[in-house]
Amino acid sequence: VLVLLVYHDMMNERCTLNALDCDVERELANLTLSYVMESEGCVYLNKRLDSYLTKRYLPVSREIFDQTATTSTSTSNLSTSTSLSDDESPVFLRTQKVTFVDLETVASSSVSKSPLAEVMNTPKFQMRKMRRQMMKEREYRDSLEKELSNTLALITQKESQISQLQYHLDKLKEQQGDQEQTITEQISELEAKNNSLQMRLNELLKENKDLKNTSLHMERKVDELAGENGALSFQMRAVCSKLAIFEAENGQLTHAQASAEEEWRHQTSHLQSELNQATTQKELLSEQIQILQGKISCLEEELSKATKEEVGENMGPVME
């Protein structure tokens, strides 16, 4: 993971390794050059990196090793191991320092003091940077072409809309001329209809007088129906009073039903709890029965062994 992060950091020209030790940076440079692979823009690690990491041991100085040994003098194994030299230690193995060699010809003429910078300036890694830049430029070009095609499609759509609007405008002008001629004809027709309506109005006035006479006759009938309505309203009030009585009785029955349901739920929960307790006691008793049966079988085996022993031995404790 560290090697991939260093590679990504250097490829994006974000140098954040100034605080590292030179040996550590040299080791990272060796790992980056030897085990980081890239193909078609995809970065991956060489499969030999796992075997390489399993063979590596951290170098430990003699002072740290002696300090660790003096703090654990109670164990004899560590006290004997401190007498060994660093080269003979079975725990910490010295590893030969990897010297940074000239890997490939540096692309630039300037020489850098950073091993990682020297690795990244080699033609192989410079070629990778150029490929990444070409991929980014290709993606940017594709996005611009897509935007251009969308713009052209929008312009074509707007032009088609403009042509449709122009066609509708010409058609509306033609319809306006036809409508003016139609309006003049409609005005003449309306004048003829007005005359006929005036004659119809006179006839309606005459019919209105007849309807007034009929209305007086209907008013008398309305008075008769009002009297009948009063009798029906009295009957309605009686029915409403009976309905109120029935609703009160219904409320009492509903309350009684709710209380009965509450009592039934309480009894059900109580019986359920008693059933759970009985089930638990049954399980405990079954476990105790199994334990006692095991004890009985053990005592029967001891009794059978005791009966086979020689005569004259004290059998009291065994029988008990």
GROMACS .gro file of C-alpha atoms in nm:
model
  320
    1VAL     CA    1   0.000   0.000   0.000
    2LEU     CA    2   0.285   0.239   0.086
    3VAL     CA    3   0.459   0.170  -0.243
    4LEU     CA    4   0.139   0.240  -0.440
    5LEU     CA    5   0.078   0.564  -0.248
    6VAL     CA    6   0.436   0.679  -0.312
    7TYR     CA    7   0.400   0.594  -0.682
    8HIS     CA    8   0.069   0.782  -0.709
    9ASP     CA    9   0.219   1.080  -0.521
   10MET     CA   10   0.522   1.101  -0.747
   11MET     CA   11   0.322   1.050  -1.069
   12ASN     CA   12   0.099   1.343  -0.976
   13GLU     CA   13   0.407   1.557  -0.891
   14ARG     CA   14   0.316   1.594  -0.526
   15CYS     CA   15   0.652   1.539  -0.353
   16THR     CA   16   0.573   1.478   0.015
   17LEU     CA   17   0.881   1.268   0.098
   18ASN     CA   18   1.123   1.541   0.205
   19ALA     CA   19   1.115   1.431   0.570
   20LEU     CA   20   1.219   1.069   0.497
   21ASP     CA   21   1.560   0.926   0.565
   22CYS     CA   22   1.786   0.875   0.265
   23ASP     CA   23   1.810   0.497   0.322
   24VAL     CA   24   1.431   0.468   0.349
   25GLU     CA   25   1.383   0.672   0.035
   26ARG     CA   26   1.642   0.456  -0.143
   27GLU     CA   27   1.457   0.141  -0.035
   28LEU     CA   28   1.124   0.288  -0.158
   29ALA     CA   29   1.288   0.378  -0.488
   30ASN     CA   30   1.413   0.020  -0.529
   31LEU     CA   31   1.065  -0.120  -0.449
   32THR     CA   32   0.895   0.126  -0.684
   33LEU     CA   33   1.124   0.040  -0.974
   34SER     CA   34   1.124  -0.337  -0.915
   35TYR     CA   35   0.764  -0.417  -0.819
   36VAL     CA   36   0.528  -0.142  -0.946
   37MET     CA   37   0.380  -0.225  -1.286
   38GLU     CA   38   0.145  -0.025  -1.508
   39SER     CA   39  -0.051  -0.139  -1.811
   40GLU     CA   40  -0.312   0.063  -2.001
   41GLY     CA   41  -0.348   0.315  -1.719
   42CYS     CA   42  -0.398   0.045  -1.451
   43VAL     CA   43  -0.137   0.022  -1.172
   44TYR     CA   44  -0.063  -0.313  -1.004
   45LEU     CA   45   0.213  -0.481  -0.803
   46ASN     CA   46   0.438  -0.762  -0.909
   47LYS     CA   47   0.350  -1.102  -0.759
   48ARG     CA   48   0.711  -1.144  -0.639
   49LEU     CA   49   0.656  -0.865  -0.382
   50ASP     CA   50   0.491  -1.106  -0.136
   51SER     CA   51   0.792  -1.340  -0.130
   52TYR     CA   52   1.023  -1.039  -0.100
   53LEU     CA   53   0.837  -0.899   0.202
   54THR     CA   54   0.833  -1.235   0.380
   55LYS     CA   55   1.215  -1.252   0.360
   56ARG     CA   56   1.271  -0.903   0.499
   57TYR     CA   57   1.369  -0.841   0.863
   58LEU     CA   58   1.401  -0.507   1.037
   59PRO     CA   59   1.763  -0.424   1.128
   60VAL     CA   60   1.799  -0.372   1.507
   61SER     CA   61   2.095  -0.194   1.663
   62ARG     CA   62   2.305  -0.354   1.937
   63GLU     CA   63   2.200  -0.091   2.196
   64ILE     CA   64   1.825  -0.159   2.150
   65PHE     CA   65   1.885  -0.535   2.160
   66ASP     CA   66   2.091  -0.512   2.483
   67GLN     CA   67   1.830  -0.282   2.645
   68THR     CA   68   1.555  -0.532   2.568
   69ALA     CA   69   1.762  -0.817   2.708
   70THR     CA   70   1.838  -0.641   3.042
   71THR     CA   71   1.467  -0.571   3.111
   72SER     CA   72   1.382  -0.943   3.092
   73THR     CA   73   1.662  -1.108   3.296
   74SER     CA   74   1.410  -1.336   3.472
   75THR     CA   75   1.400  -1.570   3.172
   76SER     CA   76   1.711  -1.773   3.100
   77ASN     CA   77   1.649  -1.790   2.726
   78LEU     CA   78   1.678  -1.415   2.680
   79SER     CA   79   1.986  -1.395   2.904
   80THR     CA   80   2.165  -1.648   2.688
   81SER     CA   81   2.058  -1.473   2.370
   82THR     CA   82   2.221  -1.145   2.481
   83SER     CA   83   2.557  -1.316   2.490
   84LEU     CA   84   2.531  -1.386   2.118
   85SER     CA   85   2.659  -1.139   1.868
   86ASP     CA   86   2.431  -0.955   1.624
   87ASP     CA   87   2.537  -1.176   1.338
   88GLU     CA   88   2.464  -1.494   1.540
   89SER     CA   89   2.126  -1.379   1.683
   90PRO     CA   90   1.844  -1.628   1.601
   91VAL     CA   91   1.576  -1.362   1.640
   92PHE     CA   92   1.701  -1.061   1.446
   93LEU     CA   93   1.875  -1.127   1.117
   94ARG     CA   94   2.092  -0.861   0.963
   95THR     CA   95   1.999  -0.769   0.607
   96GLN     CA   96   2.244  -0.634   0.364
   97LYS     CA   97   2.165  -0.273   0.274
   98VAL     CA   98   2.043  -0.228  -0.079
   99THR     CA   99   2.267   0.014  -0.258
  100PHE     CA  100   2.101   0.239  -0.510
  101VAL     CA  101   2.250   0.177  -0.852
  102ASP     CA  102   2.205   0.350  -1.181
  103LEU     CA  103   1.889   0.183  -1.312
  104GLU     CA  104   1.840   0.359  -1.646
  105THR     CA  105   1.962   0.668  -1.819
  106VAL     CA  106   1.814   0.980  -1.661
  107ALA     CA  107   1.596   1.178  -1.901
  108SER     CA  108   1.695   1.521  -1.775
  109SER     CA  109   2.048   1.656  -1.766
  110SER     CA  110   2.021   1.773  -1.404
  111VAL     CA  111   2.121   1.525  -1.131
  112SER     CA  112   1.891   1.506  -0.823
  113LYS     CA  113   1.998   1.400  -0.477
  114SER     CA  114   1.669   1.217  -0.420
  115PRO     CA  115   1.668   0.849  -0.528
  116LEU     CA  116   1.292   0.860  -0.589
  117ALA     CA  117   1.328   1.168  -0.807
  118GLU     CA  118   1.602   0.988  -1.007
  119VAL     CA  119   1.372   0.688  -1.054
  120MET     CA  120   1.083   0.906  -1.167
  121ASN     CA  121   1.311   1.087  -1.418
  122THR     CA  122   1.399   0.765  -1.598
  123PRO     CA  123   1.254   0.720  -1.951
  124LYS     CA  124   1.023   0.438  -1.839
  125PHE     CA  125   0.842   0.649  -1.577
  126GLN     CA  126   0.852   0.960  -1.796
  127MET     CA  127   0.679   0.753  -2.066
  128ARG     CA  128   0.412   0.652  -1.811
  129LYS     CA  129   0.356   1.019  -1.723
  130MET     CA  130   0.321   1.107  -2.090
  131ARG     CA  131   0.068   0.824  -2.138
  132ARG     CA  132  -0.137   0.947  -1.842
  133GLN     CA  133  -0.131   1.301  -1.981
  134MET     CA  134  -0.239   1.172  -2.323
  135MET     CA  135  -0.526   0.980  -2.163
  136LYS     CA  136  -0.641   1.294  -1.978
  137GLU     CA  137  -0.620   1.502  -2.298
  138ARG     CA  138  -0.812   1.230  -2.489
  139GLU     CA  139  -1.088   1.232  -2.225
  140TYR     CA  140  -1.101   1.614  -2.240
  141ARG     CA  141  -1.125   1.601  -2.622
  142ASP     CA  142  -1.405   1.345  -2.604
  143SER     CA  143  -1.596   1.564  -2.361
  144LEU     CA  144  -1.554   1.867  -2.591
  145GLU     CA  145  -1.673   1.666  -2.893
  146LYS     CA  146  -1.973   1.545  -2.698
  147GLU     CA  147  -2.056   1.900  -2.590
  148LEU     CA  148  -2.019   2.019  -2.953
  149SER     CA  149  -2.254   1.748  -3.080
  150ASN     CA  150  -2.509   1.841  -2.813
  151THR     CA  151  -2.484   2.209  -2.912
  152LEU     CA  152  -2.531   2.127  -3.282
  153ALA     CA  153  -2.833   1.913  -3.199
  154LEU     CA  154  -2.978   2.198  -2.994
  155ILE     CA  155  -2.922   2.446  -3.279
  156THR     CA  156  -3.093   2.209  -3.524
  157GLN     CA  157  -3.386   2.172  -3.285
  158LYS     CA  158  -3.418   2.550  -3.248
  159GLU     CA  159  -3.410   2.598  -3.628
  160SER     CA  160  -3.687   2.341  -3.672
  161GLN     CA  161  -3.893   2.519  -3.404
  162ILE     CA  162  -3.841   2.856  -3.582
  163SER     CA  163  -3.957   2.710  -3.914
  164GLN     CA  164  -4.264   2.559  -3.745
  165LEU     CA  165  -4.349   2.894  -3.583
  166GLN     CA  166  -4.314   3.075  -3.918
  167TYR     CA  167  -4.549   2.822  -4.079
  168HIS     CA  168  -4.803   2.869  -3.799
  169LEU     CA  169  -4.779   3.250  -3.836
  170ASP     CA  170  -4.856   3.236  -4.210
  171LYS     CA  171  -5.144   3.002  -4.143
  172LEU     CA  172  -5.285   3.236  -3.876
  173LYS     CA  173  -5.276   3.530  -4.122
  174GLU     CA  174  -5.479   3.330  -4.371
  175GLN     CA  175  -5.725   3.229  -4.101
  176GLN     CA  176  -5.762   3.595  -3.993
  177GLY     CA  177  -5.871   3.700  -4.344
  178ASP     CA  178  -6.125   3.420  -4.356
  179GLN     CA  179  -6.254   3.509  -4.008
  180GLU     CA  180  -6.320   3.877  -4.107
  181GLN     CA  181  -6.546   3.765  -4.392
  182THR     CA  182  -6.717   3.515  -4.165
  183ILE     CA  183  -6.780   3.785  -3.901
  184THR     CA  184  -6.971   4.007  -4.144
  185GLU     CA  185  -7.191   3.715  -4.239
  186GLN     CA  186  -7.248   3.630  -3.873
  187ILE     CA  187  -7.352   3.991  -3.795
  188SER     CA  188  -7.626   3.978  -4.055
  189GLU     CA  189  -7.745   3.646  -3.921
  190LEU     CA  190  -7.749   3.784  -3.566
  191GLU     CA  191  -7.969   4.076  -3.671
  192ALA     CA  192  -8.222   3.835  -3.817
  193LYS     CA  193  -8.209   3.628  -3.499
  194ASN     CA  194  -8.261   3.942  -3.289
  195ASN     CA  195  -8.586   4.018  -3.467
  196SER     CA  196  -8.709   3.665  -3.413
  197LEU     CA  197  -8.610   3.682  -3.047
  198GLN     CA  198  -8.807   4.005  -3.001
  199MET     CA  199  -9.115   3.830  -3.124
  200ARG     CA  200  -9.040   3.539  -2.889
  201LEU     CA  201  -9.010   3.785  -2.598
  202ASN     CA  202  -9.358   3.915  -2.655
  203GLU     CA  203  -9.489   3.563  -2.645
  204LEU     CA  204  -9.301   3.494  -2.320
  205LEU     CA  205  -9.453   3.801  -2.152
  206LYS     CA  206  -9.796   3.665  -2.227
  207GLU     CA  207  -9.699   3.327  -2.086
  208ASN     CA  208  -9.563   3.500  -1.774
  209LYS     CA  209  -9.904   3.637  -1.690
  210ASP     CA  210 -10.050   3.289  -1.714
  211LEU     CA  211  -9.772   3.156  -1.484
  212LYS     CA  212  -9.853   3.419  -1.218
  213ASN     CA  213 -10.206   3.291  -1.197
  214THR     CA  214 -10.073   2.938  -1.164
  215SER     CA  215  -9.834   3.054  -0.889
  216LEU     CA  216 -10.119   3.179  -0.671
  217HIS     CA  217 -10.281   2.840  -0.695
  218MET     CA  218  -9.952   2.672  -0.597
  219GLU     CA  219  -9.909   2.898  -0.293
  220ARG     CA  220 -10.231   2.769  -0.151
  221LYS     CA  221 -10.109   2.416  -0.193
  222VAL     CA  222  -9.781   2.509  -0.019
  223ASP     CA  223  -9.972   2.630   0.287
  224GLU     CA  224 -10.149   2.297   0.308
  225LEU     CA  225  -9.819   2.109   0.282
  226ALA     CA  226  -9.666   2.327   0.559
  227GLY     CA  227  -9.933   2.204   0.800
  228GLU     CA  228  -9.855   1.846   0.712
  229ASN     CA  229  -9.483   1.921   0.761
  230GLY     CA  230  -9.546   2.034   1.121
  231ALA     CA  231  -9.707   1.701   1.208
  232LEU     CA  232  -9.416   1.514   1.051
  233SER     CA  233  -9.162   1.722   1.249
  234PHE     CA  234  -9.337   1.628   1.576
  235GLN     CA  235  -9.304   1.261   1.484
  236MET     CA  236  -8.937   1.321   1.394
  237ARG     CA  237  -8.861   1.463   1.740
  238ALA     CA  238  -9.013   1.155   1.903
  239VAL     CA  239  -8.796   0.928   1.690
  240CYS     CA  240  -8.485   1.134   1.780
  241SER     CA  241  -8.554   1.094   2.156
  242LYS     CA  242  -8.581   0.715   2.114
  243LEU     CA  243  -8.256   0.716   1.915
  244ALA     CA  244  -8.075   0.900   2.200
  245ILE     CA  245  -8.197   0.635   2.448
  246PHE     CA  246  -8.069   0.358   2.221
  247GLU     CA  247  -7.729   0.528   2.185
  248ALA     CA  248  -7.692   0.553   2.566
  249GLU     CA  249  -7.766   0.183   2.601
  250ASN     CA  250  -7.519   0.108   2.323
  251GLY     CA  251  -7.246   0.306   2.508
  252GLN     CA  252  -7.308   0.108   2.827
  253LEU     CA  253  -7.285  -0.220   2.638
  254THR     CA  254  -6.961  -0.107   2.469
  255HIS     CA  255  -6.807  -0.015   2.808
  256ALA     CA  256  -6.908  -0.351   2.953
  257GLN     CA  257  -6.756  -0.529   2.653
  258ALA     CA  258  -6.425  -0.337   2.688
  259SER     CA  259  -6.397  -0.423   3.058
  260ALA     CA  260  -6.469  -0.790   2.983
  261GLU     CA  261  -6.199  -0.792   2.712
  262GLU     CA  262  -5.948  -0.631   2.953
  263GLU     CA  263  -6.023  -0.894   3.219
  264TRP     CA  264  -5.986  -1.170   2.959
  265ARG     CA  265  -5.646  -1.036   2.847
  266HIS     CA  266  -5.530  -1.015   3.210
  267GLN     CA  267  -5.633  -1.373   3.280
  268THR     CA  268  -5.468  -1.489   2.955
  269SER     CA  269  -5.135  -1.323   3.044
  270HIS     CA  270  -5.151  -1.469   3.398
  271LEU     CA  271  -5.217  -1.821   3.266
  272GLN     CA  272  -4.941  -1.779   3.008
  273SER     CA  273  -4.690  -1.682   3.279
  274GLU     CA  274  -4.795  -1.982   3.490
  275LEU     CA  275  -4.754  -2.205   3.183
  276ASN     CA  276  -4.402  -2.067   3.124
  277GLN     CA  277  -4.308  -2.129   3.490
  278ALA     CA  278  -4.442  -2.485   3.471
  279THR     CA  279  -4.246  -2.547   3.150
  280THR     CA  280  -3.927  -2.417   3.313
  281GLN     CA  281  -3.979  -2.637   3.620
  282LYS     CA  282  -4.042  -2.935   3.392
  283GLU     CA  283  -3.711  -2.874   3.212
  284LEU     CA  284  -3.524  -2.840   3.543
  285LEU     CA  285  -3.681  -3.161   3.679
  286SER     CA  286  -3.596  -3.348   3.356
  287GLU     CA  287  -3.232  -3.234   3.388
  288GLN     CA  288  -3.226  -3.343   3.756
  289ILE     CA  289  -3.376  -3.682   3.658
  290GLN     CA  290  -3.102  -3.732   3.398
  291ILE     CA  291  -2.834  -3.639   3.655
  292LEU     CA  292  -2.981  -3.882   3.912
  293GLN     CA  293  -3.004  -4.159   3.652
  294GLY     CA  294  -2.637  -4.105   3.573
  295LYS     CA  295  -2.550  -4.126   3.943
  296ILE     CA  296  -2.760  -4.442   3.983
  297SER     CA  297  -2.582  -4.607   3.688
  298CYS     CA  298  -2.243  -4.518   3.842
  299LEU     CA  299  -2.346  -4.660   4.182
  300GLU     CA  300  -2.475  -4.978   4.018
  301GLU     CA  301  -2.140  -5.025   3.845
  302GLU     CA  302  -1.955  -4.974   4.176
  303LEU     CA  303  -2.190  -5.218   4.350
  304SER     CA  304  -2.134  -5.481   4.080
  305LYS     CA  305  -1.757  -5.435   4.113
  306ALA     CA  306  -1.779  -5.462   4.492
  307THR     CA  307  -1.974  -5.790   4.476
  308LYS     CA  308  -1.698  -5.945   4.267
  309GLU     CA  309  -1.423  -5.869   4.519
  310GLU     CA  310  -1.290  -6.122   4.769
  311VAL     CA  311  -1.495  -6.231   5.071
  312GLY     CA  312  -1.400  -6.080   5.407
  313GLU     CA  313  -1.353  -5.727   5.292
  314ASN     CA  314  -1.553  -5.462   5.473
  315MET     CA  315  -1.852  -5.391   5.245
  316GLY     CA  316  -2.016  -5.128   5.465
  317PRO     CA  317  -1.902  -4.809   5.287
  318VAL     CA  318  -1.963  -4.962   4.947
  319MET     CA  319  -2.317  -5.068   5.036
  320GLU     CA  320  -2.388  -4.724   5.179
   0.00000   0.00000   0.00000
